[in-house]
mmCIF file of C-alpha atoms in Angstrom:
data_model
loop_
_atom_site.group_PDB
_atom_site.id
_atom_site.type_symbol
_atom_site.label_atom_id
_atom_site.label_comp_id
_atom_site.label_asym_id
_atom_site.label_seq_id
_atom_site.Cartn_x
_atom_site.Cartn_y
_atom_site.Cartn_z
ATOM 1 C CA MET A 151 0.000 0.000 0.000
ATOM 2 C CA GLY A 152 2.886 2.355 0.853
ATOM 3 C CA GLU A 153 4.532 1.785 -2.533
ATOM 4 C CA MET A 154 1.202 2.298 -4.315
ATOM 5 C CA SER A 155 0.459 5.575 -2.505
ATOM 6 C CA SER A 156 3.974 6.883 -3.200
ATOM 7 C CA PHE A 157 3.555 5.931 -6.893
ATOM 8 C CA GLN A 158 0.227 7.797 -7.021
ATOM 9 C CA LEU A 159 1.845 10.845 -5.412
ATOM 10 C CA GLY A 160 4.607 10.637 -8.006
ATOM 11 C CA VAL A 161 2.047 10.552 -10.833
ATOM 12 C CA ILE A 162 0.154 13.536 -9.381
ATOM 13 C CA GLY A 163 3.415 15.442 -8.972
ATOM 14 C CA ALA A 164 4.439 14.667 -12.562
ATOM 15 C CA LEU A 165 1.043 15.778 -13.904
ATOM 16 C CA PHE A 166 1.125 19.026 -11.901
ATOM 17 C CA LEU A 167 4.707 19.781 -12.994
ATOM 18 C CA SER A 168 3.806 19.125 -16.634
ATOM 19 C CA VAL A 169 0.745 21.392 -16.554
ATOM 20 C CA ALA A 170 2.441 24.220 -14.648
ATOM 21 C CA SER A 171 5.616 24.235 -16.756
ATOM 22 C CA SER A 172 3.799 23.844 -20.101
ATOM 23 C CA VAL A 173 1.327 26.666 -19.435
ATOM 24 C CA SER A 174 4.224 28.855 -18.242
ATOM 25 C CA ILE A 175 6.317 28.245 -21.352
ATOM 26 C CA VAL A 176 3.336 28.840 -23.674
ATOM 27 C CA ILE A 177 2.705 32.223 -22.052
ATOM 28 C CA CYS A 178 6.443 33.044 -22.165
ATOM 29 C CA ASN A 179 6.813 31.999 -25.816
ATOM 30 C CA LYS A 180 3.633 33.827 -26.815
ATOM 31 C CA ALA A 181 5.063 37.027 -25.363
ATOM 32 C CA LEU A 182 8.407 36.330 -27.073
ATOM 33 C CA MET A 183 6.943 35.605 -30.507
ATOM 34 C CA SER A 184 3.774 37.684 -30.664
ATOM 35 C CA ASN A 185 4.750 40.745 -28.648
ATOM 36 C CA LEU A 186 8.526 40.886 -29.174
ATOM 37 C CA GLY A 187 8.583 39.578 -32.744
ATOM 38 C CA PHE A 188 10.894 36.559 -32.361
ATOM 39 C CA PRO A 189 9.367 33.997 -34.797
ATOM 40 C CA PHE A 190 12.007 31.236 -34.804
ATOM 41 C CA ALA A 191 10.126 28.431 -33.028
ATOM 42 C CA THR A 192 12.095 25.424 -34.317
ATOM 43 C CA THR A 193 15.478 26.981 -33.572
ATOM 44 C CA LEU A 194 14.239 27.962 -30.112
ATOM 45 C CA THR A 195 13.243 24.323 -29.490
ATOM 46 C CA SER A 196 16.804 23.187 -30.357
ATOM 47 C CA TRP A 197 18.128 25.618 -27.740
ATOM 48 C CA HIS A 198 15.611 24.241 -25.252
ATOM 49 C CA LEU A 199 16.903 20.713 -25.764
ATOM 50 C CA MET A 200 20.546 21.756 -25.587
ATOM 51 C CA VAL A 201 19.956 23.593 -22.298
ATOM 52 C CA THR A 202 18.042 20.546 -21.021
ATOM 53 C CA PHE A 203 20.968 18.247 -21.850
ATOM 54 C CA CYS A 204 23.516 20.596 -20.239
ATOM 55 C CA THR A 205 21.365 20.820 -17.090
ATOM 56 C CA LEU A 206 21.011 17.033 -16.873
ATOM 57 C CA HIS A 207 24.734 16.577 -17.553
ATOM 58 C CA ALA A 208 25.548 18.885 -14.627
ATOM 59 C CA ALA A 209 23.049 17.005 -12.441
ATOM 60 C CA GLN A 210 24.622 13.685 -13.411
ATOM 61 C CA ARG A 211 28.119 14.975 -12.584
ATOM 62 C CA PHE A 212 26.830 15.925 -9.136
ATOM 63 C CA ASN A 213 25.411 12.371 -8.780
ATOM 64 C CA LEU A 214 21.807 13.562 -8.650
ATOM 65 C CA PHE A 215 20.875 10.625 -10.869
ATOM 66 C CA GLU A 216 22.662 7.535 -12.159
ATOM 67 C CA ASN A 217 23.442 7.370 -15.861
ATOM 68 C CA LYS A 218 22.435 4.095 -17.519
ATOM 69 C CA SER A 219 23.887 2.955 -20.804
ATOM 70 C CA ILE A 220 21.312 2.410 -23.547
ATOM 71 C CA ASP A 221 22.016 0.916 -26.958
ATOM 72 C CA ILE A 222 23.276 3.796 -29.108
ATOM 73 C CA LYS A 223 21.181 2.774 -32.114
ATOM 74 C CA THR A 224 17.978 2.819 -30.026
ATOM 75 C CA VAL A 225 18.760 6.217 -28.517
ATOM 76 C CA MET A 226 19.863 7.761 -31.809
ATOM 77 C CA LEU A 227 16.791 6.643 -33.753
ATOM 78 C CA PHE A 228 14.521 7.673 -30.874
ATOM 79 C CA GLY A 229 16.133 11.112 -30.582
ATOM 80 C CA ILE A 230 16.053 11.758 -34.335
ATOM 81 C CA LEU A 231 12.408 10.633 -34.530
ATOM 82 C CA ASN A 232 11.381 13.073 -31.789
ATOM 83 C CA GLY A 233 13.349 15.885 -33.394
ATOM 84 C CA VAL A 234 11.759 15.194 -36.792
ATOM 85 C CA SER A 235 8.261 15.145 -35.244
ATOM 86 C CA ILE A 236 8.811 18.650 -33.834
ATOM 87 C CA GLY A 237 9.920 19.855 -37.267
ATOM 88 C CA PHE A 238 6.851 18.331 -38.934
ATOM 89 C CA LEU A 239 4.523 19.919 -36.356
ATOM 90 C CA ASN A 240 6.032 23.351 -36.990
ATOM 91 C CA LEU A 241 5.850 22.852 -40.772
ATOM 92 C CA SER A 242 2.241 21.715 -40.396
ATOM 93 C CA LEU A 243 1.441 24.944 -38.558
ATOM 94 C CA GLY A 244 3.214 26.935 -41.262
ATOM 95 C CA PHE A 245 1.374 25.318 -44.197
ATOM 96 C CA ASN A 246 -2.091 25.005 -42.610
ATOM 97 C CA SER A 247 -4.647 27.254 -40.990
ATOM 98 C CA ILE A 248 -4.734 27.399 -37.183
ATOM 99 C CA GLY A 249 -7.950 25.383 -37.214
ATOM 100 C CA PHE A 250 -6.475 22.554 -39.282
ATOM 101 C CA TYR A 251 -3.349 22.539 -37.083
ATOM 102 C CA GLN A 252 -5.588 22.106 -34.024
ATOM 103 C CA MET A 253 -7.299 19.231 -35.840
ATOM 104 C CA THR A 254 -3.871 17.677 -36.360
ATOM 105 C CA LYS A 255 -3.152 17.830 -32.629
ATOM 106 C CA LEU A 256 -6.582 16.380 -31.823
ATOM 107 C CA ALA A 257 -5.976 13.494 -34.228
ATOM 108 C CA ILE A 258 -2.934 12.348 -32.233
ATOM 109 C CA ILE A 259 -5.129 10.700 -29.560
ATOM 110 C CA PRO A 260 -7.194 8.433 -31.869
ATOM 111 C CA PHE A 261 -4.073 7.522 -33.869
ATOM 112 C CA THR A 262 -2.214 6.667 -30.658
ATOM 113 C CA VAL A 263 -5.142 4.493 -29.535
ATOM 114 C CA LEU A 264 -5.109 2.782 -32.942
ATOM 115 C CA LEU A 265 -1.350 2.106 -32.885
ATOM 116 C CA GLU A 266 -1.378 0.810 -29.302
ATOM 117 C CA THR A 267 -4.346 -1.431 -30.091
ATOM 118 C CA VAL A 268 -2.769 -2.887 -33.245
ATOM 119 C CA PHE A 269 0.892 -3.212 -32.205
ATOM 120 C CA LEU A 270 0.795 -3.391 -28.399
ATOM 121 C CA LYS A 271 -2.505 -5.305 -28.188
ATOM 122 C CA LYS A 272 -3.657 -2.771 -25.613
ATOM 123 C CA GLN A 273 -7.384 -2.760 -24.864
ATOM 124 C CA PHE A 274 -9.363 0.463 -24.451
ATOM 125 C CA SER A 275 -12.824 0.092 -22.934
ATOM 126 C CA GLN A 276 -15.897 1.731 -24.465
ATOM 127 C CA LYS A 277 -16.069 4.038 -21.446
ATOM 128 C CA ILE A 278 -12.521 5.268 -22.048
ATOM 129 C CA LYS A 279 -13.257 5.801 -25.744
ATOM 130 C CA LEU A 280 -16.430 7.750 -24.878
ATOM 131 C CA SER A 281 -14.558 10.035 -22.472
ATOM 132 C CA LEU A 282 -11.832 10.648 -25.079
ATOM 133 C CA PHE A 283 -14.501 11.448 -27.684
ATOM 134 C CA LEU A 284 -16.117 14.042 -25.377
ATOM 135 C CA LEU A 285 -12.699 15.531 -24.649
ATOM 136 C CA LEU A 286 -11.860 15.872 -28.345
ATOM 137 C CA VAL A 287 -15.258 17.363 -29.151
ATOM 138 C CA GLY A 288 -14.880 19.909 -26.353
ATOM 139 C CA VAL A 289 -11.357 20.977 -27.328
ATOM 140 C CA GLY A 290 -12.448 21.131 -30.972
ATOM 141 C CA ILE A 291 -15.357 23.437 -30.146
ATOM 142 C CA ALA A 292 -13.140 25.637 -27.970
ATOM 143 C CA SER A 293 -10.111 25.966 -30.238
ATOM 144 C CA ILE A 294 -11.010 25.282 -33.896
ATOM 145 C CA THR A 295 -12.220 28.347 -35.745
ATOM 146 C CA ASP A 296 -11.455 27.612 -39.388
ATOM 147 C CA LEU A 297 -10.549 24.629 -41.576
ATOM 148 C CA GLN A 298 -8.630 25.291 -44.775
ATOM 149 C CA LEU A 299 -7.244 22.233 -46.561
ATOM 150 C CA ASN A 300 -4.279 22.002 -48.942
ATOM 151 C CA PHE A 301 -2.365 18.978 -50.223
ATOM 152 C CA VAL A 302 1.120 19.798 -48.876
ATOM 153 C CA GLY A 303 -0.267 20.859 -45.495
ATOM 154 C CA THR A 304 -2.300 17.648 -45.215
ATOM 155 C CA ILE A 305 0.750 15.459 -45.984
ATOM 156 C CA LEU A 306 2.837 17.344 -43.420
ATOM 157 C CA SER A 307 0.069 16.958 -40.843
ATOM 158 C CA LEU A 308 -0.123 13.193 -41.445
ATOM 159 C CA LEU A 309 3.653 12.916 -41.056
ATOM 160 C CA ALA A 310 3.496 15.016 -37.868
ATOM 161 C CA ILE A 311 0.759 12.770 -36.427
ATOM 162 C CA ALA A 312 2.622 9.557 -37.304
ATOM 163 C CA THR A 313 6.017 10.637 -35.934
ATOM 164 C CA THR A 314 4.508 12.170 -32.787
ATOM 165 C CA CYS A 315 2.419 9.068 -31.997
ATOM 166 C CA VAL A 316 5.310 6.656 -32.537
ATOM 167 C CA GLY A 317 7.715 8.883 -30.598
ATOM 168 C CA GLN A 318 5.433 9.099 -27.564
ATOM 169 C CA ILE A 319 4.676 5.372 -27.619
ATOM 170 C CA LEU A 320 8.415 4.654 -27.742
ATOM 171 C CA THR A 321 9.004 7.073 -24.842
ATOM 172 C CA ASN A 322 6.763 4.848 -22.722
ATOM 173 C CA THR A 323 7.941 1.533 -24.206
ATOM 174 C CA ILE A 324 11.687 2.192 -23.870
ATOM 175 C CA GLN A 325 11.360 3.205 -20.226
ATOM 176 C CA LYS A 326 9.414 0.071 -19.339
ATOM 177 C CA ARG A 327 11.182 -2.484 -21.534
ATOM 178 C CA LEU A 328 14.724 -1.338 -20.806
ATOM 179 C CA ASN A 329 13.978 -0.373 -17.187
ATOM 180 C CA VAL A 330 15.340 3.174 -17.492
ATOM 181 C CA SER A 331 13.997 6.281 -15.804
ATOM 182 C CA SER A 332 12.599 9.309 -17.609
ATOM 183 C CA THR A 333 15.717 11.277 -16.596
ATOM 184 C CA GLN A 334 18.082 8.640 -17.983
ATOM 185 C CA LEU A 335 16.224 8.417 -21.299
ATOM 186 C CA LEU A 336 15.983 12.194 -21.712
ATOM 187 C CA TYR A 337 19.693 12.597 -20.866
ATOM 188 C CA GLN A 338 20.685 10.024 -23.491
ATOM 189 C CA SER A 339 18.355 11.214 -26.268
ATOM 190 C CA ALA A 340 18.384 15.021 -25.839
ATOM 191 C CA PRO A 341 21.691 15.548 -27.735
ATOM 192 C CA PHE A 342 20.321 13.775 -30.820
ATOM 193 C CA GLN A 343 17.030 15.703 -30.676
ATOM 194 C CA ALA A 344 18.937 18.968 -30.246
ATOM 195 C CA ALA A 345 21.376 18.129 -33.075
ATOM 196 C CA ILE A 346 18.693 17.404 -35.695
ATOM 197 C CA LEU A 347 16.824 20.611 -34.786
ATOM 198 C CA PHE A 348 20.012 22.662 -34.462
ATOM 199 C CA VAL A 349 20.818 21.844 -38.098
ATOM 200 C CA SER A 350 17.302 21.923 -39.554
ATOM 201 C CA GLY A 351 15.771 24.594 -37.292
ATOM 202 C CA PRO A 352 17.226 27.718 -38.957
ATOM 203 C CA LEU A 353 16.308 26.332 -42.408
ATOM 204 C CA VAL A 354 12.738 25.486 -41.374
ATOM 205 C CA ASP A 355 12.300 28.857 -39.668
ATOM 206 C CA GLN A 356 13.690 30.775 -42.631
ATOM 207 C CA PHE A 357 11.393 28.872 -44.985
ATOM 208 C CA LEU A 358 8.340 29.650 -42.831
ATOM 209 C CA THR A 359 9.126 33.211 -41.739
ATOM 210 C CA LYS A 360 11.350 34.482 -44.588
ATOM 211 C CA GLN A 361 13.746 35.716 -41.877
ATOM 212 C CA ASN A 362 17.233 34.604 -40.842
ATOM 213 C CA VAL A 363 17.700 33.731 -37.160
ATOM 214 C CA PHE A 364 21.384 34.715 -37.366
ATOM 215 C CA ALA A 365 20.563 38.156 -38.821
ATOM 216 C CA TYR A 366 17.941 38.915 -36.166
ATOM 217 C CA LYS A 367 18.717 41.853 -33.854
ATOM 218 C CA TYR A 368 18.585 40.523 -30.296
ATOM 219 C CA SER A 369 17.544 43.175 -27.789
ATOM 220 C CA PRO A 370 18.183 42.638 -24.055
ATOM 221 C CA ILE A 371 14.492 41.927 -23.365
ATOM 222 C CA VAL A 372 14.353 39.340 -26.172
ATOM 223 C CA LEU A 373 17.467 37.650 -24.775
ATOM 224 C CA ALA A 374 15.910 37.687 -21.310
ATOM 225 C CA PHE A 375 12.749 35.959 -22.562
ATOM 226 C CA ILE A 376 14.805 33.409 -24.542
ATOM 227 C CA ILE A 377 16.793 32.549 -21.404
ATOM 228 C CA LEU A 378 13.581 32.302 -19.358
ATOM 229 C CA SER A 379 12.023 30.066 -22.024
ATOM 230 C CA CYS A 380 15.078 27.773 -22.013
ATOM 231 C CA ILE A 381 15.007 27.517 -18.209
ATOM 232 C CA ILE A 382 11.308 26.596 -18.174
ATOM 233 C CA SER A 383 11.897 24.101 -21.011
ATOM 234 C CA VAL A 384 14.064 21.938 -18.735
ATOM 235 C CA SER A 385 11.013 21.332 -16.573
ATOM 236 C CA VAL A 386 8.768 20.856 -19.634
ATOM 237 C CA ASN A 387 11.034 18.238 -21.249
ATOM 238 C CA PHE A 388 11.644 16.410 -17.973
ATOM 239 C CA SER A 389 7.949 16.309 -17.035
ATOM 240 C CA THR A 390 6.972 15.135 -20.549
ATOM 241 C CA PHE A 391 9.148 12.016 -20.288
ATOM 242 C CA LEU A 392 8.086 11.563 -16.652
ATOM 243 C CA VAL A 393 4.344 11.685 -17.377
ATOM 244 C CA ILE A 394 4.538 9.373 -20.415
ATOM 245 C CA GLY A 395 6.705 6.920 -18.467
ATOM 246 C CA LYS A 396 4.470 6.855 -15.392
ATOM 247 C CA THR A 397 1.131 6.864 -17.241
ATOM 248 C CA SER A 398 0.710 6.410 -21.008
ATOM 249 C CA PRO A 399 0.960 8.364 -24.287
ATOM 250 C CA VAL A 400 -2.832 8.750 -24.378
ATOM 251 C CA THR A 401 -2.932 10.170 -20.839
ATOM 252 C CA TYR A 402 -0.178 12.602 -21.806
ATOM 253 C CA GLN A 403 -2.237 13.782 -24.782
ATOM 254 C CA VAL A 404 -5.307 14.196 -22.535
ATOM 255 C CA LEU A 405 -3.145 16.296 -20.238
ATOM 256 C CA GLY A 406 -2.006 18.308 -23.256
ATOM 257 C CA HIS A 407 -5.593 19.256 -24.062
ATOM 258 C CA LEU A 408 -6.116 20.319 -20.443
ATOM 259 C CA LYS A 409 -3.174 22.658 -20.999
ATOM 260 C CA THR A 410 -4.906 23.984 -24.131
ATOM 261 C CA CYS A 411 -8.008 24.843 -22.095
ATOM 262 C CA LEU A 412 -5.887 26.496 -19.412
ATOM 263 C CA VAL A 413 -3.945 28.497 -22.007
ATOM 264 C CA LEU A 414 -7.230 29.741 -23.502
ATOM 265 C CA ALA A 415 -8.424 30.729 -20.026
ATOM 266 C CA PHE A 416 -5.117 32.425 -19.115
ATOM 267 C CA GLY A 417 -5.051 34.169 -22.488
ATOM 268 C CA TYR A 418 -8.441 35.682 -21.752
ATOM 269 C CA THR A 419 -7.591 36.566 -18.134
ATOM 270 C CA LEU A 420 -4.030 37.852 -18.504
ATOM 271 C CA LEU A 421 -3.681 38.845 -22.161
ATOM 272 C CA HIS A 422 -7.319 39.846 -22.807
ATOM 273 C CA ASP A 423 -7.626 37.513 -25.820
ATOM 274 C CA PRO A 424 -11.132 37.274 -27.353
ATOM 275 C CA PHE A 425 -13.339 34.772 -25.518
ATOM 276 C CA THR A 426 -16.796 33.666 -26.668
ATOM 277 C CA ASP A 427 -19.636 31.481 -25.414
ATOM 278 C CA ARG A 428 -18.363 28.809 -27.801
ATOM 279 C CA ASN A 429 -14.973 28.806 -26.049
ATOM 280 C CA ILE A 430 -16.664 28.435 -22.657
ATOM 281 C CA LEU A 431 -18.926 25.601 -23.877
ATOM 282 C CA GLY A 432 -15.993 23.754 -25.453
ATOM 283 C CA ILE A 433 -13.834 24.046 -22.350
ATOM 284 C CA LEU A 434 -16.671 22.778 -20.115
ATOM 285 C CA ILE A 435 -17.269 19.759 -22.396
ATOM 286 C CA ALA A 436 -13.515 19.050 -22.518
ATOM 287 C CA ILE A 437 -13.185 19.235 -18.727
ATOM 288 C CA PHE A 438 -16.162 16.894 -18.365
ATOM 289 C CA GLY A 439 -14.487 14.442 -20.756
ATOM 290 C CA MET A 440 -11.203 14.687 -18.814
ATOM 291 C CA GLY A 441 -13.066 14.023 -15.568
ATOM 292 C CA LEU A 442 -14.702 10.927 -17.036
ATOM 293 C CA TYR A 443 -11.360 9.723 -18.435
ATOM 294 C CA SER A 444 -9.675 10.138 -15.055
ATOM 295 C CA TYR A 445 -12.546 8.365 -13.247
ATOM 296 C CA PHE A 446 -12.702 5.424 -15.677
ATOM 297 C CA CYS A 447 -8.907 5.014 -15.643
ATOM 298 C CA THR A 448 -8.938 4.949 -11.830
ATOM 299 C CA GLN A 449 -11.687 2.324 -11.797
ATOM 300 C CA GLU A 450 -9.896 0.137 -14.343
ATOM 301 C CA ASN A 451 -6.596 0.413 -12.456
ATOM 302 C CA LYS A 452 -8.324 -0.791 -9.281
ATOM 303 C CA LYS A 453 -9.650 -3.816 -11.181
ATOM 304 C CA LYS A 454 -6.154 -4.576 -12.499
ATOM 305 C CA GLN A 455 -4.692 -4.345 -9.002
ATOM 306 C CA ALA A 456 -7.352 -6.781 -7.800
ATOM 307 C CA ASP A 457 -6.310 -9.282 -10.480
ATOM 308 C CA PRO A 458 -2.494 -9.015 -10.789
ATOM 309 C CA LEU A 459 -2.193 -12.432 -12.486
ATOM 310 C CA GLU A 460 -4.264 -11.228 -15.450
ATOM 311 C CA CYS A 461 -2.103 -8.106 -15.752
ATOM 312 C CA GLN A 462 1.068 -10.244 -15.801
ATOM 313 C CA MET A 463 -0.392 -12.411 -18.568
ATOM 314 C CA LYS A 464 -1.213 -9.305 -20.631
ATOM 315 C CA ASP A 465 2.306 -7.927 -20.106
ATOM 316 C CA LYS A 466 3.759 -11.193 -21.394
ATOM 317 C CA GLU A 467 1.525 -11.056 -24.443
ATOM 318 C CA ASP A 468 2.715 -7.510 -25.211
ATOM 319 C CA LYS A 469 6.419 -8.365 -24.949
ATOM 320 C CA PRO A 470 7.371 -9.002 -28.606
ATOM 321 C CA PHE A 471 6.846 -5.360 -29.720
ATOM 322 C CA LEU A 472 9.950 -3.938 -31.416
ATOM 323 C CA ALA A 473 11.993 -6.964 -30.324
ATOM 324 C CA HIS A 474 13.822 -9.081 -32.908
ATOM 325 C CA GLU A 475 12.468 -12.625 -32.956
ATOM 326 C CA LYS A 476 14.236 -15.780 -34.060
ATOM 327 C CA GLU A 477 12.607 -18.653 -35.889
ATOM 328 C CA GLY A 478 10.300 -20.482 -33.539
ATOM 329 C CA HIS A 479 9.370 -17.150 -31.906
ATOM 330 C CA GLU A 480 12.448 -17.018 -29.630
ATOM 331 C CA VAL A 481 13.283 -13.442 -28.647
ATOM 332 C CA LYS A 482 16.903 -12.505 -29.121
ATOM 333 C CA SER A 483 18.698 -11.639 -25.899
ATOM 334 C CA SER A 484 22.065 -10.531 -27.257
ATOM 335 C CA ASP A 485 21.524 -6.965 -26.064
ATOM 336 C CA LYS A 486 19.154 -6.283 -23.165
ATOM 337 C CA ASN A 487 19.510 -2.550 -23.604
ATOM 338 C CA SER A 488 18.178 -2.426 -27.161
ATOM 339 C CA ILE A 489 14.651 -2.604 -28.520
ATOM 340 C CA VAL A 490 15.459 -1.865 -32.144
#
C-alpha cells in the first residue's frame, strides 16, 4: 500500500509539474513571438533541448541521478524521430490554418489508440473511448475556428501525427522495456534531438518566416525571454518524459488538451484575448471528458490491481513489440539494452 500511494503521489506530482511548466512556457513563448517579434520556433526548441541536456549533464556529474547505458542505435533513432516530429509539427502549422493545425493535434489521440491497439494489443474500454470522444469534441469546439485544406499541409500533418504518436509510444515503451527512468532516457536522447533541430531549425524557420535567425537583432528583453524560455523548457522536457513513463501516451495527450483549455483561459484573463460562449462551452465539455477519463482510468486500475495475475499475462503477451524474434518465436537476448 505504501509503494502504491507513493507511486500515485509521483504521478500527481508529474502531472502538476507538466501542466504548470507547459502553461508557463506557452505564455512566455507567446510574449516572445507575438509581442517581441521573435518567430524562430524550431530553432528555439533546439536551444531548449541543448539547455536541457547541459542541465542534466551537470546534475549527473553531481550524482543527482545515475546514468544508464542504452544501446546507441535505439537512442539515436529515438532522438532523431522526436526531433523530426517537432519539425513536422512546426511545418504543419506553417502550411495550414490554425484550425487545421488544431485538428492535427486532436488526431494524435485516436491515432495513438489505434497504434497501441494494433501493435501493443492494448485494450481500451468503451467508457474510455467515450470520455476521449467528449474531450476531443470539447477541445475542438473551444479551439477550432477555421478549416482550410491544402495537399502539402495535409501530408505534413499526417507525417506530424505519425512521428509524434510513434515517438510518444516509444518514450513509454523504452522506459518500461529497458527499465530506465525518464531522466536517464531524456539525458541520453536530448543531444540527438537537439542536433537534428540545431541543423534543420534555422532552415525550417527561414522557410516559414522568410527571416534569418542569425541576422535577427537581439535586444536585451528578447534575450531575457529566450533565457527564461530555455530555463522553463528543462522542466517541460523532464515532465513530458516523466508523465509518459508513469502513465501512457494517451494520458499525456489528454493532459495536453487540459493545458490547451488552461492556455485559452489564461489568455483571456491575462492577455485579454477574445473569448466567446463557444470557447466556454468547449472548455466545459472538454473538462467533463477529462473528468470521465480520469474516473474510468482509476476504476480500471483498481480492477487490475485486484487481479495481478491477469495483468502479468497481458504484459507477457505484449512483450514481442519492437523486439527481434528468431525462428520459432524465440526473442533474441544478445543486447538487453536495445529494442530496435
